[in-house]
Short mmCIF file of C-alpha atoms and ligand atoms in Angstrom, two decimals:
data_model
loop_
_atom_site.label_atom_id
_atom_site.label_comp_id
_atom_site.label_asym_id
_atom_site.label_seq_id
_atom_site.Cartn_x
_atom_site.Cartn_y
_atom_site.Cartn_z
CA UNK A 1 8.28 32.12 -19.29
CA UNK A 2 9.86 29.57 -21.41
CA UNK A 3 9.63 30.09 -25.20
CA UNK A 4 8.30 26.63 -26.39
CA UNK A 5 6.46 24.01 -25.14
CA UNK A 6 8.24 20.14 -25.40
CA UNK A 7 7.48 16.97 -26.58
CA UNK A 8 9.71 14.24 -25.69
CA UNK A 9 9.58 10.70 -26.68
CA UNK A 10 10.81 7.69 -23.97
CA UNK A 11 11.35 4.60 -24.99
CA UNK A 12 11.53 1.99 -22.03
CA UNK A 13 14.23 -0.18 -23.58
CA UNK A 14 15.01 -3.85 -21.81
CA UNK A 15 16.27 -4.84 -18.51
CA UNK A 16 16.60 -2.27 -16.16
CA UNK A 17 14.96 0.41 -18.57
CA UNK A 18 11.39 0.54 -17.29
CA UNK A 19 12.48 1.03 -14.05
CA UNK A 20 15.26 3.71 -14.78
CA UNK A 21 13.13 5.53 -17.59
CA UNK A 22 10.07 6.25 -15.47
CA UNK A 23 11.42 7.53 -12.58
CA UNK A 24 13.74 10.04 -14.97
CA UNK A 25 9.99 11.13 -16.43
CA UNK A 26 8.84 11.74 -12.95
CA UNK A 27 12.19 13.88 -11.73
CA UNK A 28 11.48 15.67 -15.15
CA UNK A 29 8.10 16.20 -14.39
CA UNK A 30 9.12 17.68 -10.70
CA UNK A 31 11.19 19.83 -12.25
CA UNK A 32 10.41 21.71 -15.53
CA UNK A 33 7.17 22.40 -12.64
CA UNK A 34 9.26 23.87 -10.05
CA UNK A 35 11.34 25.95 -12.74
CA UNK A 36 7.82 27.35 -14.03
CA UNK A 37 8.42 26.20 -17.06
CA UNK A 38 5.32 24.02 -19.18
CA UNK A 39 4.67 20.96 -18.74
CA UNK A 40 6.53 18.68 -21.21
CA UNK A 41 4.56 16.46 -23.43
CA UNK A 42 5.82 12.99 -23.35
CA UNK A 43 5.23 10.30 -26.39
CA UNK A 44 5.70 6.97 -25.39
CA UNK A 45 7.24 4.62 -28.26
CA UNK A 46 8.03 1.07 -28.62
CA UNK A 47 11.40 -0.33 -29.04
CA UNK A 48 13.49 -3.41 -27.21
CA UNK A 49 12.28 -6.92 -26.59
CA UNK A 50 8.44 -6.30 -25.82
CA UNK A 51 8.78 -4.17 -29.71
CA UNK A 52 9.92 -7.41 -31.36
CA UNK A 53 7.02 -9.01 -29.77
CA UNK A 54 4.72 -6.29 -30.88
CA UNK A 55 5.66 -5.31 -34.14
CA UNK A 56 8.23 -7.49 -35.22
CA UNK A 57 11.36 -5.50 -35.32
CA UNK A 58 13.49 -3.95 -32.28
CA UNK A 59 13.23 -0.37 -33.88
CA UNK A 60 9.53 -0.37 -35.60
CA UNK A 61 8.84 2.33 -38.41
CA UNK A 62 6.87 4.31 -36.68
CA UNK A 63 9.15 4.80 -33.89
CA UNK A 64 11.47 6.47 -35.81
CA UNK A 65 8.92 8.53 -37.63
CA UNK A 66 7.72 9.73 -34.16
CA UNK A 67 11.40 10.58 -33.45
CA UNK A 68 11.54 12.59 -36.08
CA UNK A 69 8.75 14.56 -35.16
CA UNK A 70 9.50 14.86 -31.46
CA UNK A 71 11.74 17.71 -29.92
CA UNK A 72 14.39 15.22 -28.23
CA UNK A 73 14.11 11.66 -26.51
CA UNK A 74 14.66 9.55 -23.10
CA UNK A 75 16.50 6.25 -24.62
CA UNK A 76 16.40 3.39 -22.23
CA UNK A 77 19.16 0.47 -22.60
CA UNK A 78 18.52 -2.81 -24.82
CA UNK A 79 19.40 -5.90 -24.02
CA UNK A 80 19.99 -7.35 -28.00
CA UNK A 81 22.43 -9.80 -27.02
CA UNK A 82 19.57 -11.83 -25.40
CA UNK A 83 17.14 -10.69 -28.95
CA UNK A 84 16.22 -13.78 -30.94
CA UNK A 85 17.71 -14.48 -34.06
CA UNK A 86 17.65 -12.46 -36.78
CA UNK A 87 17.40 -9.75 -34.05
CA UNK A 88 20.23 -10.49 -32.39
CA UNK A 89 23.05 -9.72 -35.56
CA UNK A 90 20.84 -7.05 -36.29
CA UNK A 91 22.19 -3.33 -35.37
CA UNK A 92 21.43 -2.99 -32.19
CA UNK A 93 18.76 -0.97 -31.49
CA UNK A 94 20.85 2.71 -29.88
CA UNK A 95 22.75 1.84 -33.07
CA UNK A 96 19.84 2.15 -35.43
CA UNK A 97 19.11 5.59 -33.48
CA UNK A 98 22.17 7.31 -33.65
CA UNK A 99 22.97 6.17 -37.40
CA UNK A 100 19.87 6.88 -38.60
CA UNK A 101 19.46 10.47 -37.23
CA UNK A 102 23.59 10.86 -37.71
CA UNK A 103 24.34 11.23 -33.70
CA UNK A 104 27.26 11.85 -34.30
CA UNK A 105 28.83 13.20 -30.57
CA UNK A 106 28.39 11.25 -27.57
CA UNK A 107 28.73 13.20 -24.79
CA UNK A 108 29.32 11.35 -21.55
CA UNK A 109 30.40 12.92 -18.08
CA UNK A 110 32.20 11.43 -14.90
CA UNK A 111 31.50 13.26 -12.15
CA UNK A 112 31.83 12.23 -7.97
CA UNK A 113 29.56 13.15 -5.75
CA UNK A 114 29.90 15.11 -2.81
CA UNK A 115 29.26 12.14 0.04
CA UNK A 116 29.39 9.47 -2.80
CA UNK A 117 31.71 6.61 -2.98
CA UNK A 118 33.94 7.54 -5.65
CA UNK A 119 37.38 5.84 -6.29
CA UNK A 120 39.12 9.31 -6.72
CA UNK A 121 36.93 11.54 -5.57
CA UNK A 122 37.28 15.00 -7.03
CA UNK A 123 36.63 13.23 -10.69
CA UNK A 124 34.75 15.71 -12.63
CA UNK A 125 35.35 14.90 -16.73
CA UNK A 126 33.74 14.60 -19.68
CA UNK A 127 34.06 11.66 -22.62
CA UNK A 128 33.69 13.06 -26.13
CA UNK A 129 32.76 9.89 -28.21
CA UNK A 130 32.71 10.00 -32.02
CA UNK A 131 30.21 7.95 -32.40
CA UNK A 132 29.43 7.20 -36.34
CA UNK A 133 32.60 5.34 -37.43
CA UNK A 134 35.77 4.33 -35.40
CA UNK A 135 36.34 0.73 -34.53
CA UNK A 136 32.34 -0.07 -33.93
CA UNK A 137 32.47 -1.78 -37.56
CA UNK A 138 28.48 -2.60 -36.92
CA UNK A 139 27.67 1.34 -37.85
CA UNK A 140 30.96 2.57 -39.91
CA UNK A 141 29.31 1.83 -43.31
CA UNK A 142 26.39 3.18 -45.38
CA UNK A 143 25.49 -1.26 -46.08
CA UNK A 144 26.19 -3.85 -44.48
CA UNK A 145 27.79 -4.80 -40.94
CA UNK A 146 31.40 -4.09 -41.10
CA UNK A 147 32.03 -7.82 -40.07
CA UNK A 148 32.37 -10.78 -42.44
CA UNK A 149 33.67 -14.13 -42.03
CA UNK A 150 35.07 -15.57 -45.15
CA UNK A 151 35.54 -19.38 -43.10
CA UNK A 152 33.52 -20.08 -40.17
CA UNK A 153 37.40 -19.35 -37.98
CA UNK A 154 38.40 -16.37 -40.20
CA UNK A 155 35.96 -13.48 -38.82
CA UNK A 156 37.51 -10.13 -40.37
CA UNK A 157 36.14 -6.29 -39.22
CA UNK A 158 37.35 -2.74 -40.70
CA UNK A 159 37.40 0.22 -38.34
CA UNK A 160 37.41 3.87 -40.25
CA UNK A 161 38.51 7.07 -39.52
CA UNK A 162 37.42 10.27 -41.30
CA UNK A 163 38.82 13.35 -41.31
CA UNK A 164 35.04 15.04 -41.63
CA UNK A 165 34.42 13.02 -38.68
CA UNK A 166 37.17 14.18 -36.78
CA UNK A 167 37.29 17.38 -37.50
CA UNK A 168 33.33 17.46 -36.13
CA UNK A 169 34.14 15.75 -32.99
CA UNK A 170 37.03 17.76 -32.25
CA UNK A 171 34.94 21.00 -32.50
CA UNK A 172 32.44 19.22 -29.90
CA UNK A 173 35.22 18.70 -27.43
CA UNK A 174 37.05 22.16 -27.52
CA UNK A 175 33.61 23.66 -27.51
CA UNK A 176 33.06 21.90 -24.36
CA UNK A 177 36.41 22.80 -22.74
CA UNK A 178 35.77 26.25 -23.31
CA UNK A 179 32.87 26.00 -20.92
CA UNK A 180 35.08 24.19 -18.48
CA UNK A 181 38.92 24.32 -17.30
CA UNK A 182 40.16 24.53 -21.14
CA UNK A 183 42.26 21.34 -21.29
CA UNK A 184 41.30 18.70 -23.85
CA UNK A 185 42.93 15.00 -23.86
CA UNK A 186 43.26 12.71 -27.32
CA UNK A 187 42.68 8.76 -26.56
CA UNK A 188 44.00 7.31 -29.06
CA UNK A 189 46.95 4.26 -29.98
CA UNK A 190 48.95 6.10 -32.50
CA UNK A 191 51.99 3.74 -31.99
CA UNK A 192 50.54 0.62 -33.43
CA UNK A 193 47.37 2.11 -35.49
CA UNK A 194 49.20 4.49 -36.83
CA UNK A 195 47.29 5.52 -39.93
CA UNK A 196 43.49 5.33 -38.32
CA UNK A 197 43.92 6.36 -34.94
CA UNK A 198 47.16 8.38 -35.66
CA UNK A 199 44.63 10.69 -38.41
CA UNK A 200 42.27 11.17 -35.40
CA UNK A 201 45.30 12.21 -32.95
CA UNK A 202 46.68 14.73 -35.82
CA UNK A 203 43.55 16.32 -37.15
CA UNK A 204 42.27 16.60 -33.35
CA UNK A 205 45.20 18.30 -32.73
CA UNK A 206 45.18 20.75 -36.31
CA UNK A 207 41.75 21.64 -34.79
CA UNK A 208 42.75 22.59 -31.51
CA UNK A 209 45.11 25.66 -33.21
CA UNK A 210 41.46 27.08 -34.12
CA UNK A 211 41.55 27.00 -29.68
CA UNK A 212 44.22 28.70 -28.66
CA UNK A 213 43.18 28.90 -25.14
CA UNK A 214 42.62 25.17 -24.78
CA UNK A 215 45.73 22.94 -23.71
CA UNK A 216 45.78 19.37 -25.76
CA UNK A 217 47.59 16.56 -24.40
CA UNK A 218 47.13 12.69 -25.77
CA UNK A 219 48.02 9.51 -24.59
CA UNK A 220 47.76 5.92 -25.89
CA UNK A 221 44.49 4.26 -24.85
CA UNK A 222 46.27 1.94 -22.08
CA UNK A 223 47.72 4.22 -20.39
CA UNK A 224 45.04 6.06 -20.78
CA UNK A 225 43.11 3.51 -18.39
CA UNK A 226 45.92 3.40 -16.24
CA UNK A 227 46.05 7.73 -15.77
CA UNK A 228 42.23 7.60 -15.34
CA UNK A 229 42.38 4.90 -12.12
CA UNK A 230 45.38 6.91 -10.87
CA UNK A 231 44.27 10.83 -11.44
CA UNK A 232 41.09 10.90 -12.98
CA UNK A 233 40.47 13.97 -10.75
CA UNK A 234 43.35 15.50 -13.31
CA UNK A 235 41.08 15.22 -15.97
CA UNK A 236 38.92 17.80 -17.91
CA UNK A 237 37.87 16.65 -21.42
CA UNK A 238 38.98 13.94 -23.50
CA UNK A 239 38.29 13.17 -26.66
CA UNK A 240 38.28 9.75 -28.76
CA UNK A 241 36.97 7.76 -31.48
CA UNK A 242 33.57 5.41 -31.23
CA UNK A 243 34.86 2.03 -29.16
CA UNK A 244 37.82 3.13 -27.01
CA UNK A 245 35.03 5.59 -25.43
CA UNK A 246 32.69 3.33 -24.70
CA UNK A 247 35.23 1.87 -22.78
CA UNK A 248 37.05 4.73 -21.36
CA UNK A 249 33.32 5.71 -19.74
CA UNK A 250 32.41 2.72 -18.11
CA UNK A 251 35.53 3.04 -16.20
CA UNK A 252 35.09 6.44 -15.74
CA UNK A 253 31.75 6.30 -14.74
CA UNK A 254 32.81 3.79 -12.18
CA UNK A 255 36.01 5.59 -10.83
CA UNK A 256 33.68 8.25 -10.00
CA UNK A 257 31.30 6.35 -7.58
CA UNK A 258 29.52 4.13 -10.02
CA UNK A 259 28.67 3.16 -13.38
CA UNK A 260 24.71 3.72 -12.59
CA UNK A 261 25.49 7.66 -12.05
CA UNK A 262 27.12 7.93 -15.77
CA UNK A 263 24.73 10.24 -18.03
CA UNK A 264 25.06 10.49 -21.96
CA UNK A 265 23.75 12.17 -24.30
CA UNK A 266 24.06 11.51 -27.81
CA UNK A 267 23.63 14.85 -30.87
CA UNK A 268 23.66 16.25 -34.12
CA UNK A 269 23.69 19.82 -34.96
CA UNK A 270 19.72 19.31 -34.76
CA UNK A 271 18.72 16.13 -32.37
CA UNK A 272 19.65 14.91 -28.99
CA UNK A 273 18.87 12.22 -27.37
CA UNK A 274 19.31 11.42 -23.69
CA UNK A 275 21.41 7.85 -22.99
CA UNK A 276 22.01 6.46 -19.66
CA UNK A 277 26.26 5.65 -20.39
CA UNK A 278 25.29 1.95 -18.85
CA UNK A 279 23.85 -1.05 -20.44
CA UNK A 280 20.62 -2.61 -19.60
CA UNK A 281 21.85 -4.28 -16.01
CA UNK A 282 19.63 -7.76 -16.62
CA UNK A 283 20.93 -9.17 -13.85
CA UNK A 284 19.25 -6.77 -11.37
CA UNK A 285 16.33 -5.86 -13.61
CA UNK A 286 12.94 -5.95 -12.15
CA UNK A 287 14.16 -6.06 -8.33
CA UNK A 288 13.68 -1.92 -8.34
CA UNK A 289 17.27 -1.87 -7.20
CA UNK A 290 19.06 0.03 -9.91
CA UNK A 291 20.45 3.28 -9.76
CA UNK A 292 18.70 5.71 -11.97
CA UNK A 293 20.92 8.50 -11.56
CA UNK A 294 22.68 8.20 -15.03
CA UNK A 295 19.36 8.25 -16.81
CA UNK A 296 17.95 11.05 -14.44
CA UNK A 297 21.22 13.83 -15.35
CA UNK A 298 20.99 12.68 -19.12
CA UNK A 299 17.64 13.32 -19.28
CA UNK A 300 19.05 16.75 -17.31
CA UNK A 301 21.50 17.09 -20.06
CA UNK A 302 19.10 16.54 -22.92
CA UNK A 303 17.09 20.03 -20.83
CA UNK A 304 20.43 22.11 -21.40
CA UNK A 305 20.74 21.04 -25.22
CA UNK A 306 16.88 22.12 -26.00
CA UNK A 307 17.50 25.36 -23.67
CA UNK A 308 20.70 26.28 -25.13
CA UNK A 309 19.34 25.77 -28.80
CA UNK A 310 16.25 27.93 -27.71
CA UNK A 311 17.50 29.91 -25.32
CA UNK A 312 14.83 28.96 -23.17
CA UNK A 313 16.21 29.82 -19.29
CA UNK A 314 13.52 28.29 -17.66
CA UNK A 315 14.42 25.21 -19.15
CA UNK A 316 17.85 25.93 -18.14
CA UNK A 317 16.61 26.34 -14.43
CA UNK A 318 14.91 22.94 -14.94
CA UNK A 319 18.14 21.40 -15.66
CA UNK A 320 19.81 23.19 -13.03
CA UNK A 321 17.18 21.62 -10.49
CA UNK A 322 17.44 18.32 -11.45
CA UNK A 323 20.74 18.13 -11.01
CA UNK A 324 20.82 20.14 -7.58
CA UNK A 325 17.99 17.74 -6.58
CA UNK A 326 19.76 14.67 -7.38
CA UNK A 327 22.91 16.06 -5.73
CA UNK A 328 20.72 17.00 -2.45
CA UNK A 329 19.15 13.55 -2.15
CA UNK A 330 23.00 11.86 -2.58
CA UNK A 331 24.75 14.80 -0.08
CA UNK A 332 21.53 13.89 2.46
CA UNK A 333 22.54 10.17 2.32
CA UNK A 334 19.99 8.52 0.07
CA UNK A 335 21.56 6.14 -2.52
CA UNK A 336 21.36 2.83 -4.44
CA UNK A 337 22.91 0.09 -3.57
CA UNK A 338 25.63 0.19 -5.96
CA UNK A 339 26.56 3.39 -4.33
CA UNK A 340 26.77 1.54 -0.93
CA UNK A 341 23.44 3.01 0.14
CA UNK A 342 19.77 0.87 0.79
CA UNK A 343 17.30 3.12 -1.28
CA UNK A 344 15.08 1.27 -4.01
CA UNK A 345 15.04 2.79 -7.51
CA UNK A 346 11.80 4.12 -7.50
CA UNK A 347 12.21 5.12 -3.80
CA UNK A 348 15.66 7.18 -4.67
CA UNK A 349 13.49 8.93 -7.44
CA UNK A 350 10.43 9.87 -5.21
CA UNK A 351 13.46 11.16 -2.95
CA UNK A 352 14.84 13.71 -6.06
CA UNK A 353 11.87 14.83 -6.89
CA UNK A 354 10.65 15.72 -3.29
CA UNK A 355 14.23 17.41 -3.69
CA UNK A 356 12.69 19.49 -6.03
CA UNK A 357 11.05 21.70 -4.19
CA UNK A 358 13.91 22.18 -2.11
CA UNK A 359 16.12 23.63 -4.83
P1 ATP B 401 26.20 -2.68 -22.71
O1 ATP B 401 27.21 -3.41 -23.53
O2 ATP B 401 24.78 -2.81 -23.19
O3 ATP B 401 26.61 -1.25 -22.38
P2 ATP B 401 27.39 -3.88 -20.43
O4 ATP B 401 27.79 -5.26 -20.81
O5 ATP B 401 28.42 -2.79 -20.44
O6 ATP B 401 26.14 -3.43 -21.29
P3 ATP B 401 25.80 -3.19 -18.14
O7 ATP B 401 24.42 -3.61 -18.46
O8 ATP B 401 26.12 -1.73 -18.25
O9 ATP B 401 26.82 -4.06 -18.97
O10 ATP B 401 26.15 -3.68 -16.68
C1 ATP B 401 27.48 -3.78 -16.17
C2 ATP B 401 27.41 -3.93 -14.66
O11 ATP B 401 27.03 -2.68 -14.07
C3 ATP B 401 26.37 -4.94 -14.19
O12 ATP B 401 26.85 -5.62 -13.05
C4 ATP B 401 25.17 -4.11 -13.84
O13 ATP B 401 24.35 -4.65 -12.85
C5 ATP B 401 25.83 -2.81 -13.34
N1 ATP B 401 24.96 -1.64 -13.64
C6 ATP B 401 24.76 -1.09 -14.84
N2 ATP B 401 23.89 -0.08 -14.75
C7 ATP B 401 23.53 0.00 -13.46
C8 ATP B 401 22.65 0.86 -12.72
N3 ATP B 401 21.95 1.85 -13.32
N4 ATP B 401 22.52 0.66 -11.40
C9 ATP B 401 23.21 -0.31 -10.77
N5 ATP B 401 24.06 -1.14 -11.40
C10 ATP B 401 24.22 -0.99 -12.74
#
């Protein structure tokens, strides 16, 4: 059957984390069974609030020398603006992943569901996020934050654009449209950051001549927002740099039913890791009310990324059922409440992976 066997870290996170991470292990679980693949070995490592309390730091040493032994990861959300000082200026803790193991594409899809509640329904995109330098200043440099404050009401930051960086990201994204309907959008604001985001419109677009079968179009990032309310069904791929898609995906996400369906998944050339697009929710955690769809298909998408890289179709067929299984469960009526429907968290997931065995 499947070429390798897989060990996969998880890492709870805050907030709605150790509700949403769980249940994503358990569809997993279902799945890589019912595709007759092996079971995956899972590593459980600390990081988040109850990580500070435990070893002292958000991200401790050894988690990320288990990371770097591990195959991929499940990354729940953290919830560092409610971290006690020093933690709280700290990187935050996805921050600390992604730099550290140089994740540099973000890959984050929008897609409705058939019977879902999306505001255009038909929406069926994906976000490619740079996601090492851009206009996050708290990861664009090798030292320090980015951020200074010469006076206590002068607070200064410095965004960055590469052309290395560019040119990477852009690769990502007409990769991607290849597999899809071959049209890639630029995000950026070329009229007023002319040199930073204008560099990441022009060297997108010196790329795409490598992609001949790929359309490029661009607009500015507000009417950007604007086109994606309107038409996001018209949408295939876009591309942008680090903060305007972080942005551009939370709306995305929740034009297309919900922000609690929006999966991620964050790679190198060698690592992935698997990202719910959401934050940590605190004000539903612990009431088993969240959605854990988003963290269920990134976990789905972190399966396609080990299967592509080695070649491994029963891990592909995994993938495949997770996602069938979560669409079967939404198509049969069975949601969260933020998707208008009654189902608990944990409930929805017992519900995908009894889906499962239907696929
Ligand atoms: P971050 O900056 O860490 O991404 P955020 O400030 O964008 O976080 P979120 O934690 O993503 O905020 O929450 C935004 C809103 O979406 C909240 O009302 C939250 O309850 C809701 N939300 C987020 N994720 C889910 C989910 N999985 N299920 C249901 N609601 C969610």
């Amino acid at each position: 059957m499947n070429t390798k066997t897989y060990d996969l870290g998880v890492l709870h996170g805050d907030g709605i984390g150790p509700e949403i991470v769980p249940a994503s292990v358990n569809v997993l679980d279902a799945a890589v069974a019912a595709a007759g693949a092996d079971p995956i070995t899972w590593r459980e490592l600390p990081l988040g609030a109850s990580a500070i309390d435990s070893h002292g730091v958000a991200v401790p040493d050894e988690t990320l020398a288990a990371l770097d032994t591990v195959d991929g990861w499940l990354l729940g959300p953290h919830d560092s603006a409610a971290y006690p000082e020093p933690h709280r200026s700290r990187l935050n803790p996805s921050g600390t992943i992604r730099k550290h193991f140089g994740l540099f594409a973000n890959i984050r899809p929008a897609k409705a569901f058939r019977g879902g509640n999306a505001i255009v329904p038909g929406t069926d995109l994906v976000i490619v996020r740079e996601n090492t330098e851009g206009f996050y200043a708290d990861r664009n440099t090798f030292a320090g934050t980015g951020e200074m404050m010469p006076t206590p009401d002068v607070a200064i930051m410095h965004g960055i654009i590469t052309r290395a960086a560019t040119e990477r990201i852009a690769h990502e994204a007409f990769r991607l449209a290849l597999s899809r309907d071959k049209r890639v959008t630029i995000v950026h604001k070329a009229n007023v950051l002319r040199m930073t985001t204008g560099l990441f419109r022009d060297v997108v677009r010196e790329v795409g001549q490598q992609y001949p079968d790929v359309t490029i179009d661009d607009f500015h990032i507000d009417a950007a927002t604007v086109h994606l309310v309107r038409r996001a069904d018209k949408f295939d791929v876009i591309v942008t740099e680090n903060m305007f898609g972080d942005i551009l995906s939370d709306l995305a996400g929740e034009v297309a039913g919900s922000l609690g369906i929006a999966p991620s998944i964050n790679s190198s050339d060698t690592r992935a890791m698997a990202q719910a697009s959401h934050g940590s929710a605190p004000d539903i955690a612990g009431q088993d009310i969240a959605n854990p769809i988003a963290m269920i298909l990134s976990s789905a998408m972190l399966l396609r990324w080990l299967a592509a890289k080695n070649e491994d179709a029963a891990l592909t067929r995994a993938a495949d059922i997770v996602e069938a299984a979560v669409d079967l469960t939404v198509a049969e009526g069975t949601t969260t409440r933020d998707m208008c429907g009654t189902a608990s968290c944990s409930g929805f997931a017992r519900a995908v992976v009894e889906a499962t065995s239907r696929i």
